[in-house]
C-alpha atoms as one frame of an Amber mdcrd trajectory, in Angstrom:
protein
   0.000   0.000   0.000   2.839   2.310   0.883   4.517   1.769  -2.488   1.297
   2.582  -4.323   1.083   5.869  -2.414   4.743   6.778  -2.956   4.671   6.111
  -6.698   1.967   8.705  -7.494   3.669  11.252  -5.228   6.974  10.761  -7.054
   5.126  11.044 -10.362   3.451  14.278  -9.233   6.794  15.668  -8.050   8.276
  14.891 -11.465   5.411  16.671 -13.224   5.803  19.648 -10.879   9.526  19.911
 -11.668   8.769  19.599 -15.371   6.227  22.442 -15.213   8.593  24.612 -13.169
  11.377  23.930 -15.639   9.181  24.922 -18.595   8.066  28.044 -16.694  11.508
  29.404 -15.857  12.926  28.473 -19.262  10.029  30.247 -20.997  10.456  33.363
 -18.853  14.161  33.424 -19.612  13.610  32.810 -23.334  10.996  35.583 -23.491
  13.582  38.021 -22.135  16.228  36.597 -24.461  14.062  36.900 -27.589  12.788
  40.395 -26.796  16.084  41.830 -25.551  19.360  39.920 -25.877  18.875  38.168
 -29.228  18.324  41.154 -31.521  15.103  41.876 -29.641  12.723  44.639 -30.700
  12.456  45.899 -27.122  16.221  46.346 -26.831  16.462  48.215 -30.139  13.559
  50.497 -29.166  15.161  51.111 -25.763  18.466  52.028 -27.393  16.858  54.116
 -30.153  15.290  56.423 -27.557  18.766  56.935 -26.109  20.455  57.586 -29.444
  22.275  54.249 -29.676  22.479  52.599 -33.108  24.379  49.306 -32.651  24.967
  48.562 -36.352  25.766  45.352 -38.206  28.929  44.580 -36.238  26.984  44.216
 -32.983  24.424  41.989 -34.698  27.141  39.683 -36.024  29.089  39.530 -32.749
  25.920  38.906 -30.767  24.984  35.908 -32.928  28.536  34.548 -32.755  28.569
  34.961 -28.965  25.346  32.981 -28.704  26.770  30.143 -30.821  29.906  30.050
 -28.656  27.788  30.026 -25.493  25.690  27.092 -26.715  28.757  25.050 -27.645
  30.736  25.989 -24.517  27.976  24.870 -22.156  27.784  21.600 -24.055  31.476
  21.023 -23.437  31.633  21.950 -19.739  28.264  20.721 -18.394  29.052  17.113
 -17.511  26.544  16.540 -14.694  23.142  17.856 -13.562  24.660  19.554 -10.508
  27.268  21.413 -12.557  24.694  22.322 -15.218  22.510  23.860 -12.518  25.425
  25.992 -11.286  26.054  27.106 -14.868  22.383  28.048 -15.289  22.269  30.032
 -12.031  25.519  31.911 -12.702  24.615  32.589 -16.342  21.150  33.960 -15.513
  22.797  36.129 -12.832  25.284  37.392 -15.442  22.373  38.273 -17.749  20.755
  40.219 -14.895  24.012  42.096 -14.421  24.108  42.975 -18.123  20.522  44.262
 -17.946  21.270  46.422 -14.896  24.228  47.974 -16.750  21.788  49.358 -19.353
  20.122  51.434 -16.634  23.439  53.116 -15.796  24.600  56.266 -17.639  27.492
  54.372 -19.246  26.700  53.974 -22.975  30.200  52.650 -23.683  29.492  49.408
 -21.808  25.984  48.756 -23.163  26.922  46.978 -26.398  29.699  44.812 -24.841
  27.366  43.949 -21.951  24.598  42.743 -24.266  27.082  40.769 -26.369  28.120
  38.964 -23.185  24.438  38.486 -22.324  23.991  36.710 -25.659  26.881  34.394
 -24.741  25.485  33.589 -21.301  22.021  33.155 -22.809  23.432  30.368 -24.966
  24.942  28.793 -21.845  21.549  28.780 -20.102  19.692  27.266 -23.050  22.217
  24.452 -23.558  22.428  23.624 -19.833  18.620  23.370 -19.665  18.998  20.104
 -21.602  19.574  18.304 -18.285  16.131  19.442 -17.106  14.662  18.527 -20.483
  16.023  14.985 -20.282  15.435  14.401 -16.562  11.870  15.679 -16.204  10.357
  14.636 -19.561  10.207  10.922 -20.423  11.385   9.789 -23.842   8.541   9.885
 -26.332   6.941  12.930 -24.667   9.541  15.556 -25.513   7.530  17.032 -28.370
   5.027  18.118 -25.709   7.658  19.849 -23.559   9.366  21.465 -26.563   6.055
  22.753 -27.947   4.945  24.180 -24.597   8.294  25.874 -23.977   8.443  27.420
 -27.460   4.807  28.587 -27.408   4.992  30.111 -23.930   8.314  31.834 -24.695
   6.916  33.477 -27.804   3.615  34.454 -26.178   5.528  36.218 -23.403   7.806
  37.839 -25.996   4.724  39.171 -27.820   3.436  40.614 -24.541   6.761  42.345
 -23.851   7.072  43.773 -27.367   3.418  44.884 -27.284   4.036  46.829 -24.075
   7.090  48.363 -25.739   5.082  49.484 -28.771   1.912  50.506 -26.944   3.255
  52.138 -23.781   6.996  52.851 -23.923  10.317  51.161 -24.537  11.205  51.600
 -20.851   8.000  49.826 -19.769   8.713  46.943 -22.140  12.323  46.770 -20.996
  11.295  46.660 -17.325   8.719  43.941 -18.058  11.397  41.870 -19.804  13.704
  42.425 -16.823  10.934  41.253 -14.486  10.604  38.060 -16.564  14.356  37.505
 -16.269  14.263  38.087 -12.503  11.354  35.640 -12.153  13.317  33.045 -14.128
  16.249  33.529 -11.743  14.035  32.992  -8.686  12.632  29.781 -10.159  15.978
  28.359 -11.229  17.548  28.893  -7.770  14.585  27.202  -6.073  15.980  24.081
  -4.308  12.954  22.087  -5.478  14.222  22.480  -9.037  17.471  20.636  -8.333
  18.069  17.573 -10.484  18.932  14.690  -8.182  22.224  13.081  -9.176  21.096
   9.499  -8.721  23.736   7.355 -10.354  25.130  10.268 -12.340  27.588  11.840
  -9.918  30.050  11.156 -12.687  27.937  11.407 -15.809  28.436   8.367 -18.047
  30.343   8.923 -21.213  28.059   9.406 -24.224  29.666   6.359 -25.851  28.833
   4.106 -22.883  25.314   5.504 -22.495  24.527   5.009 -26.170  25.955   1.491
 -26.177  23.921   0.604 -23.104  20.755   1.527 -24.989  21.755  -0.386 -28.112
  22.793   2.684 -30.148  26.469   2.833 -31.197  28.074   6.159 -30.282  29.291
   6.620 -33.868  25.724   6.201 -35.118  24.490   8.915 -32.742  27.273  11.287
 -33.817  26.616  10.712 -37.517  22.912  11.379 -37.017  23.663  14.576 -35.077
  26.106  15.723 -37.777  23.520  15.096 -40.510  20.896  17.035 -38.544  23.417
  19.834 -37.838  24.247  20.383 -41.502  20.578  20.254 -42.489  19.603  22.830
 -39.851  22.476  25.181 -40.743  21.484  25.222 -44.412  17.745  25.632 -43.817
  18.268  28.335 -41.168  20.001  30.544 -43.739  16.490  31.436 -44.899  15.621
  32.480 -41.332  18.561  34.869 -41.429  17.365  36.296 -44.748  13.937  36.767
 -43.187  15.364  38.765 -40.264  17.689  40.792 -42.473  15.608  41.411 -45.617
  11.945  40.404 -45.309  10.863  41.822 -41.936  12.707  45.187 -42.274  11.012
  45.710 -45.654   7.663  46.067 -43.850   9.029  48.285 -41.079   8.744  50.195
 -38.980   6.124  47.828 -37.566   2.764  49.121 -36.447   1.399  47.885 -33.120
  -0.702  45.304 -34.974   2.337  43.976 -36.841   4.341  43.761 -33.605   1.523
  41.798 -32.032   0.799  39.542 -35.013   4.154  38.586 -36.506   4.853  35.585
 -34.204   1.208  34.434 -33.959   1.369  32.086 -37.027   4.543  30.546 -35.587
   2.797  29.793 -32.277  -0.435  28.657 -33.949   1.280  26.063 -36.153   3.261
  24.662 -33.218   0.019  24.406 -31.239  -1.671  22.537 -34.098   1.229  20.079
 -34.338   1.142  19.671 -30.566  -2.569  18.812 -30.666  -2.487  16.538 -33.724
  -3.368  12.912 -32.883  -0.498  10.420 -33.049  -2.179   8.512 -35.885  -1.685
  11.478 -38.243   1.583  11.216 -40.148   3.726  14.259 -39.312   6.685  13.109
 -41.397   5.549  14.788 -44.601   4.555  18.037 -42.884   8.214  19.075 -42.874
   8.368  18.668 -46.666   5.322  20.917 -46.965   6.827  23.489 -44.584  10.055
  23.757 -46.591   8.081  24.237 -49.815   6.022  26.969 -48.109   9.235  28.750
 -47.068  10.217  28.924 -50.734   6.722  30.059 -51.746   6.744  32.841 -49.147
  10.025  34.214 -50.538   8.565  34.147 -54.059   5.538  36.091 -52.795   7.790
  38.560 -50.981   9.517  39.473 -54.245   6.219  39.497 -56.163   3.851  41.455
 -53.907   3.869  45.024 -52.654   4.610  46.142 -49.087   1.014  46.612 -47.955
  -0.490  45.246 -44.745  -2.292  42.538 -46.740   0.982  41.385 -48.277   2.566
  41.358 -44.824  -0.230  39.154 -43.478   0.071  36.661 -46.346   3.871  36.462
 -46.389   4.346  36.526 -42.623   1.661  33.888 -42.019   3.208  31.475 -44.509
   6.827  32.112 -43.563   6.498  32.093 -39.764   4.109  29.148 -39.837   6.589
  27.123 -41.887   9.485  28.045 -39.607   7.359  26.927 -36.655   7.228  23.422
 -38.149  10.990  23.444 -38.747  11.853  24.631 -35.229   9.607  22.078 -33.545
  11.112  19.373 -35.765  14.693  19.855 -34.666  13.832  20.675 -31.045  11.933
  17.386 -30.841  14.625  15.348 -32.592  17.319  16.787 -30.311  15.115  16.128
 -27.298  14.729  12.451 -28.202  18.472  12.148 -28.845  19.096  13.129 -25.209
  17.915   9.640 -24.232  21.100   8.142 -25.637  23.709  10.346 -23.977  24.998
  11.150 -20.521  25.955  14.635 -21.762  22.605  16.128 -22.883  23.927  19.709
 -22.908  26.417  18.687 -25.577  23.740  17.277 -27.899  21.273  20.105 -27.247
  23.797  22.957 -27.277  25.586  21.859 -30.422  22.273  21.055 -32.116  20.684
  24.442 -31.410  23.908  26.242 -32.324  23.268  25.012 -35.877  20.050  27.042
 -35.968  21.759  30.190 -34.671  24.767  29.703 -36.959  22.496  29.339 -39.990
  20.619  32.503 -39.004  23.944  34.311 -38.662  25.078  33.169 -42.103  21.787
  34.358 -43.592  22.098  37.731 -41.855  25.675  38.212 -43.089  24.684  37.216
 -46.640  21.889  39.797 -46.460  24.363  42.477 -45.371  26.477  41.997 -48.489
  23.676  41.720 -51.035  23.119  44.855 -53.138  20.181  46.979 -52.008  17.396
  48.188 -54.258  15.629  46.656 -57.223  18.852  45.791 -59.065  19.764  43.269
 -56.357  16.273  42.023 -55.556  16.724  38.696 -57.327  19.759  37.562 -55.305
  17.977  36.829 -51.987  15.279  34.953 -53.915  17.861  32.821 -55.730  19.620
  32.000 -52.450  16.359  31.214 -50.642  15.146  28.898 -53.403  18.558  27.203
 -53.601  18.347  26.511 -49.856  14.863  25.052 -50.303  15.973  22.796 -53.168
  19.030  21.504 -51.301  17.103  20.745 -48.113  14.311  18.976 -50.003  16.861
  16.780 -51.764  18.721  15.771 -48.607  15.653  15.389 -46.367  15.025  11.710
 -47.324  18.658  10.934 -46.480  18.295  12.765 -43.166  15.134  10.835 -42.311
  16.944   7.582 -43.059  19.788   8.557 -40.752  17.474   9.711 -37.954  15.344
   6.556 -38.181  18.319   4.536 -36.937  18.369   6.539 -33.681  14.958   8.114
 -33.043  12.693   5.933 -35.173   9.789   6.426 -32.736   9.894  10.234 -32.988
   6.637  11.875 -34.132   8.271  13.350 -37.242  10.071  10.111 -38.182   7.681
   7.374 -37.102   5.293   8.102 -39.989   7.969   7.156 -42.484   8.679   4.060
 -40.423   5.018   3.090 -40.847   5.514   3.285 -44.603   8.673   1.218 -44.263
   6.759  -1.281 -42.148   4.163  -1.708 -44.897   6.952  -2.386 -47.393   8.509
  -4.786 -44.902   5.219  -6.666 -44.619   5.176  -7.046 -48.398   8.743  -8.393
 -48.284   7.699 -10.828 -45.548   4.866 -12.066 -47.757   7.383 -12.711 -50.536
   9.619 -14.706 -48.202   6.676 -16.705 -46.883   5.475 -17.489 -50.418   8.918
 -18.825 -51.368   9.020 -20.975 -48.236   5.593 -22.451 -48.986   6.660 -23.248
 -52.538   9.767 -25.102 -51.290   9.198 -26.665 -47.823  12.689 -28.192 -47.557
  14.349 -24.823 -48.115  11.927 -23.321 -45.584  13.176 -25.738 -42.894  16.780
 -24.942 -43.761  16.013 -21.235 -43.736  14.331 -21.456 -40.332  17.395 -23.222
 -38.959  19.666 -20.517 -40.372  17.533 -17.802 -38.802  17.519 -19.499 -35.406
  21.305 -19.856 -35.600  21.624 -16.139 -36.376  19.288 -15.269 -33.485  21.357
 -17.359 -31.064  24.614 -15.758 -32.238  23.079 -12.325 -31.652  22.191 -13.222
 -28.062  18.400 -13.221 -28.421  16.472 -14.795 -25.561  14.041 -17.648 -26.201
  11.075 -15.243 -26.097  12.826 -12.810 -28.444  13.554 -15.653 -30.883   9.882
 -16.619 -30.823   8.809 -13.040 -31.501  11.431 -12.598 -34.229  10.158 -15.704
 -35.986   6.572 -14.453 -35.933   7.631 -10.935 -36.938   9.526 -12.365 -39.883
   6.304 -14.054 -40.994   4.624 -10.645 -41.225   2.446 -10.815 -38.099   1.395
  -7.567 -36.416   2.273  -6.750 -32.793  -1.298  -7.542 -31.766  -1.261 -10.902
 -33.567   2.090 -11.816 -32.012   0.735 -10.976 -28.565  -2.323 -13.160 -29.121
  -0.175 -16.002 -30.459   2.141 -15.989 -27.434  -0.394 -14.935 -24.800   1.357
 -11.687 -23.867   0.374  -8.019 -24.042   1.080  -5.805 -27.041   3.284  -3.535
 -24.894   5.374  -6.551 -23.874   5.751  -7.450 -27.545   6.947  -3.911 -28.320
   9.468  -4.069 -25.480  10.891  -7.375 -26.736  11.032  -6.083 -30.309  13.031
  -3.008 -29.263  15.467  -5.306 -27.487  15.869  -7.705 -30.405  16.265  -4.806
 -32.858  19.136  -3.497 -30.728  20.802  -6.926 -30.613  20.416  -7.432 -34.360
  21.624  -3.840 -34.977  18.541  -2.810 -36.947  16.311   0.182 -36.256  12.956
  -0.754 -37.779  10.916  -3.583 -39.269  12.080  -2.820 -42.791  15.739  -3.312
 -41.852  14.852  -6.453 -39.883  13.075  -8.047 -42.857  15.924  -7.020 -45.166
  18.428  -8.693 -42.854  16.311 -11.860 -42.712  16.069 -11.911 -46.513  19.864
 -11.554 -46.831  20.347 -14.539 -44.502  17.878 -16.704 -46.403  19.316 -15.808
 -49.787
């Protein structure tokens, strides 16, 4: 009885920590987006005081954020140390904010560049919270809630800036940062170092879960390159598209991030049975379409609504995609800040490259075609490599919402292959017996248990999880658990690869 009471209380405590973690991260990110990371509130605050930071500050700020994300990934080796990094980095950001209230204009730009660096440290270190408090398979939910809440709070801050005053918006952003600091120093938010006083090496952690470390690194590298290339269009949006409609009216300030939030909410609420895999293809195409419309339409409010809705909505899909993939990858490493920090640095680096490209493109109508050519080239490249990326990711995070839909398609093809194998066996019974013996020998060499060998044999015949469970008198969840284990031992990631391996053995 006591155990049944303790289990729900531990579960509730975990949910409470998860909600607190999302809350403080969202408060911090709202400040970061509205102030430190090229925020509209910061620029309005400086404009009233005669400060024009220029392109150099923009470039250094982005670079500082990339360095902060990567640095935290390298130094945060345990939950306890990551928490110290988060506390000290948020405190450093508070110090940078306070410096803007002092009559010392010479320190304002360096202070905010440092704030961008420490902001990257905070975001990467949060990966320990992300991994610890959100079970694998549920990280899309946490990522979606954190992104939506961050952007809603950012809209509120920027709206106060535009409607009341830049000082009011700046103070509201500072209050959000202070609230984040109070939540992150709360002792209840401490990640308990149970069994991770010395965090396991990523290689050992991945091997323990049946994923070779090299496979994880190759998947992360493929995702990194994909995100860098696609994020170039985000940089072009910040540098070329949004300024073309400026200065923003209050309505534009309020509306511009709404499509981004709305699309993430829709993806968050979509039932699991709906295939999300092809939504990313559609989003990338829409990014290209929105750039075509930008160079075709005028600069009216109607054009802004059309272009902004398409562009920000598509980028919402892209951001949730890589946040979710990175979140699921944390399962296979003892150094989550490294995966998360390096992964998100790809997004910021791509934005920086796009911004710098925009700075060097000729202004005016004579250079109008160059951003369009670059944007469409980015779209074409990413569409061509996306199938390869999905194939690489399926070997690590095959159950992810954005990848599992393709695995369903692969499973249908695998079932067809299984039917072919079964038909050949029925046509030649003697070869079927020999083939079964070969398969059992392979299963034994791979270390499969008796139950796993039984399930593998039925799976090879094309039976569904439910049918296998009924055949063996076990639950469908138990079947899934055994199948994950046998996939790891056979070094395959999905049913398609399993059937292909069986066919190679039989042939």
